[in-house]
Coordinates of C-alpha atoms and ligand atoms in Angstrom, one line a residue:
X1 CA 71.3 46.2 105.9
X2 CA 67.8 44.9 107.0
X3 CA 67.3 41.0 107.3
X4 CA 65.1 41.1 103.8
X5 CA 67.7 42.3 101.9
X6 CA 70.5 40.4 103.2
X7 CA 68.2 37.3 102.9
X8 CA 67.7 38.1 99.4
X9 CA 70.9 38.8 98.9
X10 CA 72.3 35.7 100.2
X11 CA 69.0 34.0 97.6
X12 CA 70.3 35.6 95.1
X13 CA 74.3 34.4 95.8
X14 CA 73.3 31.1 96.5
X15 CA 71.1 31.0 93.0
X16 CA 73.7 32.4 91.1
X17 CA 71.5 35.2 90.2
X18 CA 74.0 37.8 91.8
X19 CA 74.8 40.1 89.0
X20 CA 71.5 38.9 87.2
X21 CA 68.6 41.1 86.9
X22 CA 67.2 39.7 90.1
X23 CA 70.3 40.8 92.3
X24 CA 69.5 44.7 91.0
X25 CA 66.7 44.9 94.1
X26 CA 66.7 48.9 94.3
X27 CA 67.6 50.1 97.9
X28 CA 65.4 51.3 99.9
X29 CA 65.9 54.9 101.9
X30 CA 63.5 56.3 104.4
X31 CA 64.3 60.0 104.5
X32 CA 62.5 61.9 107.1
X33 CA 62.6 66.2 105.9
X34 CA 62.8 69.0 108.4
X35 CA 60.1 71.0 106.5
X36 CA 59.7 73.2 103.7
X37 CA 60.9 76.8 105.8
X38 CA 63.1 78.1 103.3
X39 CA 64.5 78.5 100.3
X40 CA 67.4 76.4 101.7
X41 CA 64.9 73.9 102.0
X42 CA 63.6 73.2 99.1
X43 CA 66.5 72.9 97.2
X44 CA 67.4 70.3 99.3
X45 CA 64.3 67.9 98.8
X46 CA 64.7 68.3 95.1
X47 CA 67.8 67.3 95.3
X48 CA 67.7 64.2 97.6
X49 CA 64.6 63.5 95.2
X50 CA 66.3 63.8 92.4
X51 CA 69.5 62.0 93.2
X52 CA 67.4 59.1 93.9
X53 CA 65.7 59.0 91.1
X54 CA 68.9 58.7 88.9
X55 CA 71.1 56.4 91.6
X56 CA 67.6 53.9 90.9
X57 CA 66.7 53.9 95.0
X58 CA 63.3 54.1 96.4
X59 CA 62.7 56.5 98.7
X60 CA 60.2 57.0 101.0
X61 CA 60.1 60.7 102.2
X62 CA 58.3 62.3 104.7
X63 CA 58.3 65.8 105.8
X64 CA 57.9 66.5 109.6
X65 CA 56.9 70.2 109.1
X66 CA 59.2 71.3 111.7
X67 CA 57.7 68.8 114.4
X68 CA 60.8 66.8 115.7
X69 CA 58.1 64.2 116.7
X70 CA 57.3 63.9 113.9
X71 CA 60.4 62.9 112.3
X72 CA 60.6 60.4 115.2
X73 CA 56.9 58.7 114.4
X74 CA 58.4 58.6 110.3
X75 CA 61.6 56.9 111.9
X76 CA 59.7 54.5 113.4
X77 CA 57.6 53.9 110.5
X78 CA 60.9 53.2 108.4
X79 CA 62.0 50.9 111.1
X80 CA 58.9 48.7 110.9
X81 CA 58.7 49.4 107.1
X82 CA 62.3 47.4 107.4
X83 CA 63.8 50.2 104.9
X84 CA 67.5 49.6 103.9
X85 CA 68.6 52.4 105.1
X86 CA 67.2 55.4 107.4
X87 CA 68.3 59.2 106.6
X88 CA 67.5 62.3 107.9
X89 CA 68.2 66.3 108.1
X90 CA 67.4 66.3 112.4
X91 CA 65.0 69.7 113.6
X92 CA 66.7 69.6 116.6
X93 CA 70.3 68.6 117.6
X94 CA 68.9 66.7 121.1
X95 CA 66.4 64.1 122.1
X96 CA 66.9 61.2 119.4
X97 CA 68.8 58.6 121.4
X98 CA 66.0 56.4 121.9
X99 CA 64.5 56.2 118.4
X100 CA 68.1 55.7 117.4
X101 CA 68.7 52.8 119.6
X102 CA 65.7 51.5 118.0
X103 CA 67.0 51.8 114.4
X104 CA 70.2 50.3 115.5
X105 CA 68.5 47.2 117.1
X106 CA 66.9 46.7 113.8
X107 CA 70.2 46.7 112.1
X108 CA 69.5 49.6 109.9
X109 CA 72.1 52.0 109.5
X110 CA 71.4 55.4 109.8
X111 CA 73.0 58.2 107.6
X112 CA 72.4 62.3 109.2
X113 CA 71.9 65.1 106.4
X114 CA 72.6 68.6 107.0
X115 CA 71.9 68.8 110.8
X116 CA 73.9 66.8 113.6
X117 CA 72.8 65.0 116.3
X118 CA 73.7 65.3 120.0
X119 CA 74.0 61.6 121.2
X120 CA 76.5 60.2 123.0
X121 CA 77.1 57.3 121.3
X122 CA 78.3 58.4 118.4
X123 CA 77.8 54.8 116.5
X124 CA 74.4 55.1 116.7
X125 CA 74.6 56.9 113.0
X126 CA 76.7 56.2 110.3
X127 CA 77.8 59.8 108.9
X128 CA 76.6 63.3 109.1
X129 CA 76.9 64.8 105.4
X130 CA 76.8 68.6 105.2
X131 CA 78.2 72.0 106.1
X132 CA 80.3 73.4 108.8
X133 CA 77.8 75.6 110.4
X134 CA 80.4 77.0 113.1
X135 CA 82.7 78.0 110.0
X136 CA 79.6 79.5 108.2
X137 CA 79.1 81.6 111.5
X138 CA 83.3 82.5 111.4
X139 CA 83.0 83.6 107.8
X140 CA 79.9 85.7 108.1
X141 CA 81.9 87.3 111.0
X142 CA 85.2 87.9 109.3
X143 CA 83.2 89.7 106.6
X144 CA 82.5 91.8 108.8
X145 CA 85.2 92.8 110.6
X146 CA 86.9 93.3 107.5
X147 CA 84.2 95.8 106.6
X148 CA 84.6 97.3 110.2
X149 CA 87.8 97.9 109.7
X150 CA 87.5 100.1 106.6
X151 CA 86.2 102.8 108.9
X152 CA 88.1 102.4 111.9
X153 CA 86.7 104.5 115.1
X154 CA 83.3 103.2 113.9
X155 CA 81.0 100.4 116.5
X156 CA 78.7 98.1 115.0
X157 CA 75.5 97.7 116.9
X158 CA 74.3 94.2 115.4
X159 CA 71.1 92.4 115.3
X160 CA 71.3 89.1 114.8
X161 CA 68.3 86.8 113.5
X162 CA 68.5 83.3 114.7
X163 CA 67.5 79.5 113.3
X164 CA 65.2 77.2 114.9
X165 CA 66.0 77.2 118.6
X166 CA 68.3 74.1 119.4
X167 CA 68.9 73.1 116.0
X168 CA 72.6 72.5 115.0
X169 CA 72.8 75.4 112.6
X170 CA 71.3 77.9 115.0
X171 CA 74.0 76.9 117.5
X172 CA 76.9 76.8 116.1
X173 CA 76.1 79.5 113.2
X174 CA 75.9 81.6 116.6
X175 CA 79.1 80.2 118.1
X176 CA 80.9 80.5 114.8
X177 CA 80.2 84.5 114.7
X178 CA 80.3 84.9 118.6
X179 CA 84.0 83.4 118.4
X180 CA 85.0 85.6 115.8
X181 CA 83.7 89.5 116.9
X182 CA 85.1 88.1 120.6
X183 CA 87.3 91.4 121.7
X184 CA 86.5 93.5 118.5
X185 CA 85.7 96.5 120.2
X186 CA 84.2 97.6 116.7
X187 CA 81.4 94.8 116.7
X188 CA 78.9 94.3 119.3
X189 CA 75.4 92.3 119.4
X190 CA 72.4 94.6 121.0
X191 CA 69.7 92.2 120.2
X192 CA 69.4 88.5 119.4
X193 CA 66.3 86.4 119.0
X194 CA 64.8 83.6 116.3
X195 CA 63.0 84.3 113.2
X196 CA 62.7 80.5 113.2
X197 CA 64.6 80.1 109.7
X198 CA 61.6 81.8 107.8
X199 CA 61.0 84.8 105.7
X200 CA 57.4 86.0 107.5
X201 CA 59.1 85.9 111.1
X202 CA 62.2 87.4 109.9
X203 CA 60.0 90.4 108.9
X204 CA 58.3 90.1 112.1
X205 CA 61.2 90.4 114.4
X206 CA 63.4 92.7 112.4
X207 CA 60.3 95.3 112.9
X208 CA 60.1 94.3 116.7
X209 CA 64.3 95.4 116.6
X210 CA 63.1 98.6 114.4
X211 CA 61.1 99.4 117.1
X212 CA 63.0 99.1 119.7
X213 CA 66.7 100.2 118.9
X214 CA 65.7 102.2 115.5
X215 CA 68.5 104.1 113.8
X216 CA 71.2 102.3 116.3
X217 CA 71.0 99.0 114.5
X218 CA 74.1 99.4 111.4
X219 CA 74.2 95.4 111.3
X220 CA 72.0 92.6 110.9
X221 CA 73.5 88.9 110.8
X222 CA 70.9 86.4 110.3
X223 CA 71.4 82.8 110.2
X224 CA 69.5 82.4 107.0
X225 CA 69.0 83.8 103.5
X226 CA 64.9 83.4 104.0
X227 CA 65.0 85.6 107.3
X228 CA 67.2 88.2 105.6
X229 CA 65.1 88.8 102.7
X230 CA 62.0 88.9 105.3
X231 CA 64.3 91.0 107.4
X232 CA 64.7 93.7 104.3
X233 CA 61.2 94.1 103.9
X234 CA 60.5 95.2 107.1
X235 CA 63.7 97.7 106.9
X236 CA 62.4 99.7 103.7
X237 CA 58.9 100.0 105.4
X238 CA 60.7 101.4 108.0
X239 CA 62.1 104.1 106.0
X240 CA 65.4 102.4 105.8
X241 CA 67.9 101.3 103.0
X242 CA 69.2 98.0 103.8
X243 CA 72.4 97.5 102.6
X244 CA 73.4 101.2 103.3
X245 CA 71.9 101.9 106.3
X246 CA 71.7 98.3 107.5
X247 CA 74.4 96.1 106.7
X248 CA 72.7 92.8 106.0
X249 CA 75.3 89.7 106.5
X250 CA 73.5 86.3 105.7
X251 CA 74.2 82.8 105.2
X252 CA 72.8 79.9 102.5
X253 CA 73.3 82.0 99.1
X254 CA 70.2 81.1 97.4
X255 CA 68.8 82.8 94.2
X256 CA 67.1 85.1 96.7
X257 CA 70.3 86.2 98.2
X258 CA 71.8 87.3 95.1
X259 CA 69.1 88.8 93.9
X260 CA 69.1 90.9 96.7
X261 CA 72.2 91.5 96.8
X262 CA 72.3 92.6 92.7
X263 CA 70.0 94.9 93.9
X264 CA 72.3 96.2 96.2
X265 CA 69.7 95.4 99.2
X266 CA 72.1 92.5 101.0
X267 CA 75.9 92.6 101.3
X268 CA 77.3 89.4 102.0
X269 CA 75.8 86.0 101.9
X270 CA 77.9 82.7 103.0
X271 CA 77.4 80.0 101.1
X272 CA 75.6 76.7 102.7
X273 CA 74.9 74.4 99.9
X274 CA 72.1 72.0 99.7
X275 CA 72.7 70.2 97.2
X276 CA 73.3 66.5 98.9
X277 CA 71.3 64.5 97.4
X278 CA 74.4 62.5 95.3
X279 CA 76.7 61.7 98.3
X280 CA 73.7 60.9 100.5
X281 CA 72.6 58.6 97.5
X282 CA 76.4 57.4 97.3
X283 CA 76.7 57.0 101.3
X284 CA 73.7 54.8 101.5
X285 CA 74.9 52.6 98.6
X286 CA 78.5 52.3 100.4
X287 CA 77.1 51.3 103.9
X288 CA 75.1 48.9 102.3
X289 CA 77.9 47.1 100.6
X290 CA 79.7 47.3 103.9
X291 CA 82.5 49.8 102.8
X292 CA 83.3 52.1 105.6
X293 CA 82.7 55.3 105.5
X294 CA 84.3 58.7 107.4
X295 CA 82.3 60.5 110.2
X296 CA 81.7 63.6 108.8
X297 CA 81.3 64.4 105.4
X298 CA 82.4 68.1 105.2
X299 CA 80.4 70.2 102.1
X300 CA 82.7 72.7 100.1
X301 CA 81.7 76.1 100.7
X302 CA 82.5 79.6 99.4
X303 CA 81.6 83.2 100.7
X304 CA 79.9 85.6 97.9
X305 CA 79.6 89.3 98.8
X306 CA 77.8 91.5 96.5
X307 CA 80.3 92.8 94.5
X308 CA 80.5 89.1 93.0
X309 CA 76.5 88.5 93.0
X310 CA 76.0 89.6 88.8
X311 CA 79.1 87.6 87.6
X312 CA 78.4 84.5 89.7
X313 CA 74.3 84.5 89.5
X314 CA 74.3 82.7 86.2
X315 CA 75.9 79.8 87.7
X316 CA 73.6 79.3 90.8
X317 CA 71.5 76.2 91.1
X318 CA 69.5 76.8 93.9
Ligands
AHR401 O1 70.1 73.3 108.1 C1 70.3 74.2 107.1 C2 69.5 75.5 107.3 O2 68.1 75.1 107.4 C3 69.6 76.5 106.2 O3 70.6 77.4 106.4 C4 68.3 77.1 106.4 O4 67.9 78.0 105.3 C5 67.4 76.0 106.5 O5 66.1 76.2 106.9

């Protein structure tokens, strides 16, 4: 809690006005967005956005278009802004200890969203809210070598499209899969670079594999819905029918996804929801009234392939 508010908190107790109208000071949260790259993306800013429009709390967004230094400059801003709280979806899992330190000099708490940080003093933030990237990466895998095994005898020469380079979902989505296909003498990853979490260099890469291994690739697994779809485009120019000839395993389960994969163009996407805006809302309000609050705040996740994608499309919100 910054010194304003608990000074006008303590005003407010000492007037009596606690409960009154003038005790109802909205909170203020400094959010600071990875970017606008994907699908993913979006869904998440309307729903922090949203969230705080109906929890009443002010927020002050800022979106660092993929720069982590710029989500370091809005921190700072937020710090001498003296918000209540700080929030944030990091770019990059390393490099924040300093700016962190700062925040937590100032005495305002610091809630992560999405993305994890790699600091070694863990009480430097309050929670992390959001998925389990290294179980996305174990689920996207499994698929798979369920779907190996159908035709035993059979290898799997897999592509595999990567995040943002050092960001936690690029890591452990990697880790997650790499742990899984370990010793599966069916499944095997020939190439592996990033499409940076977007559509345009998902398309870009996926021709640069085209080109290179050609009818060899039976697999791709990318780390994102966005560089999928951009992925697919590049495989039908290529002559190719993904889905058939490329199995396409992906991870978020946007709108995109299934309509992809009601087209019969994708075959599996994991879910990886976005939709935090309430418990980061609820988080900030709880750390603020000094109720403690777990380390990890672990988002509920399914896994739709395609035979599901008509039946379960109606009820997508992102
Ligand atoms: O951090 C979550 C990931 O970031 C999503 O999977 C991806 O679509 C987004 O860009």
């Amino acid at each position: 809690m910054t010194l304003t508010r608990r000074t006008f908190i303590a005003g407010a107790i000492a007037l009596g006005l606690a409960g009154s109208a003038y005790a109802a000071k909205p909170l203020v949260i400094g959010f600071s967005q990875v970017g606008a790259e994907s699908e993913w993306r979006t869904a998440n800013t309307v729903s922090i956005k949203d969230a705080a429009k109906k929890a009443g709390v002010t927020l002050k967004f800022a979106d660092a278009q993929q720069r982590q230094e710029n989500q370091v400059k809005a921190i700072r801003s937020f710090i001498a802004q003296k918000v209540d709280v700080i929030a944030f979806s990091p770019v990059v899992e390393s490099g924040w200890d300093t700016v962190l330190r700062e925040a937590k000099a100032a005495k305002i708490p610091v809630i992560l969203t999405d993305r994890d940080v790699n600091v070694a003093d863990k009480s430097l933030y309050v929670t992390l809210i959001g998925s389990d990237f290294v179980e996305e990466g174990r689920r996207a895998a499994r698929w798979l070598a369920d779907y190996a095994k159908k035709q035993p005898g059979k290898t799997f020469n897999i592509v595999e499209l990567q995040g943002t380079v050092g960001s936690a979902p690029a890591i452990d989505r990697k880790t997650g899969f790499e742990e899984v296909i370990k010793g599966n003498p069916q499944l095997k990853i020939i190439r592996t670079q990033t499409a940076e979490f977007t559509r345009a260099k998902g398309k870009e890469v996926m021709e640069a594999f085209l080109k290179a291994n050609g009818r060899s690739i039976n697999v791709l697994y990318a780390h994102n819905d966005d560089m999928a779809i951009g992925a697919i485009q590049a495989i039908e120019e290529a002559g190719l029918k993904p889905g058939k000839d490329i199995v396409i395993v992906s991870i978020d389960g946007v709108k995109g996804a299934f309509e992809a994969m009601m087209l019969g163009k994708m075959n599996v996407s994991v879910e990886c929801s976005p939709l935090l805006g309430p418990q980061l809302m609820q988080a900030a309000k709880d750390v603020v009234a000094g109720k403690p609050l777990p380390k990890r705040i672990v988002t509920e996740e399914k896994v739709f392939p395609a035979e599901v994608a008509a039946k379960e499309f109606p009820n997508r919100k992102y």
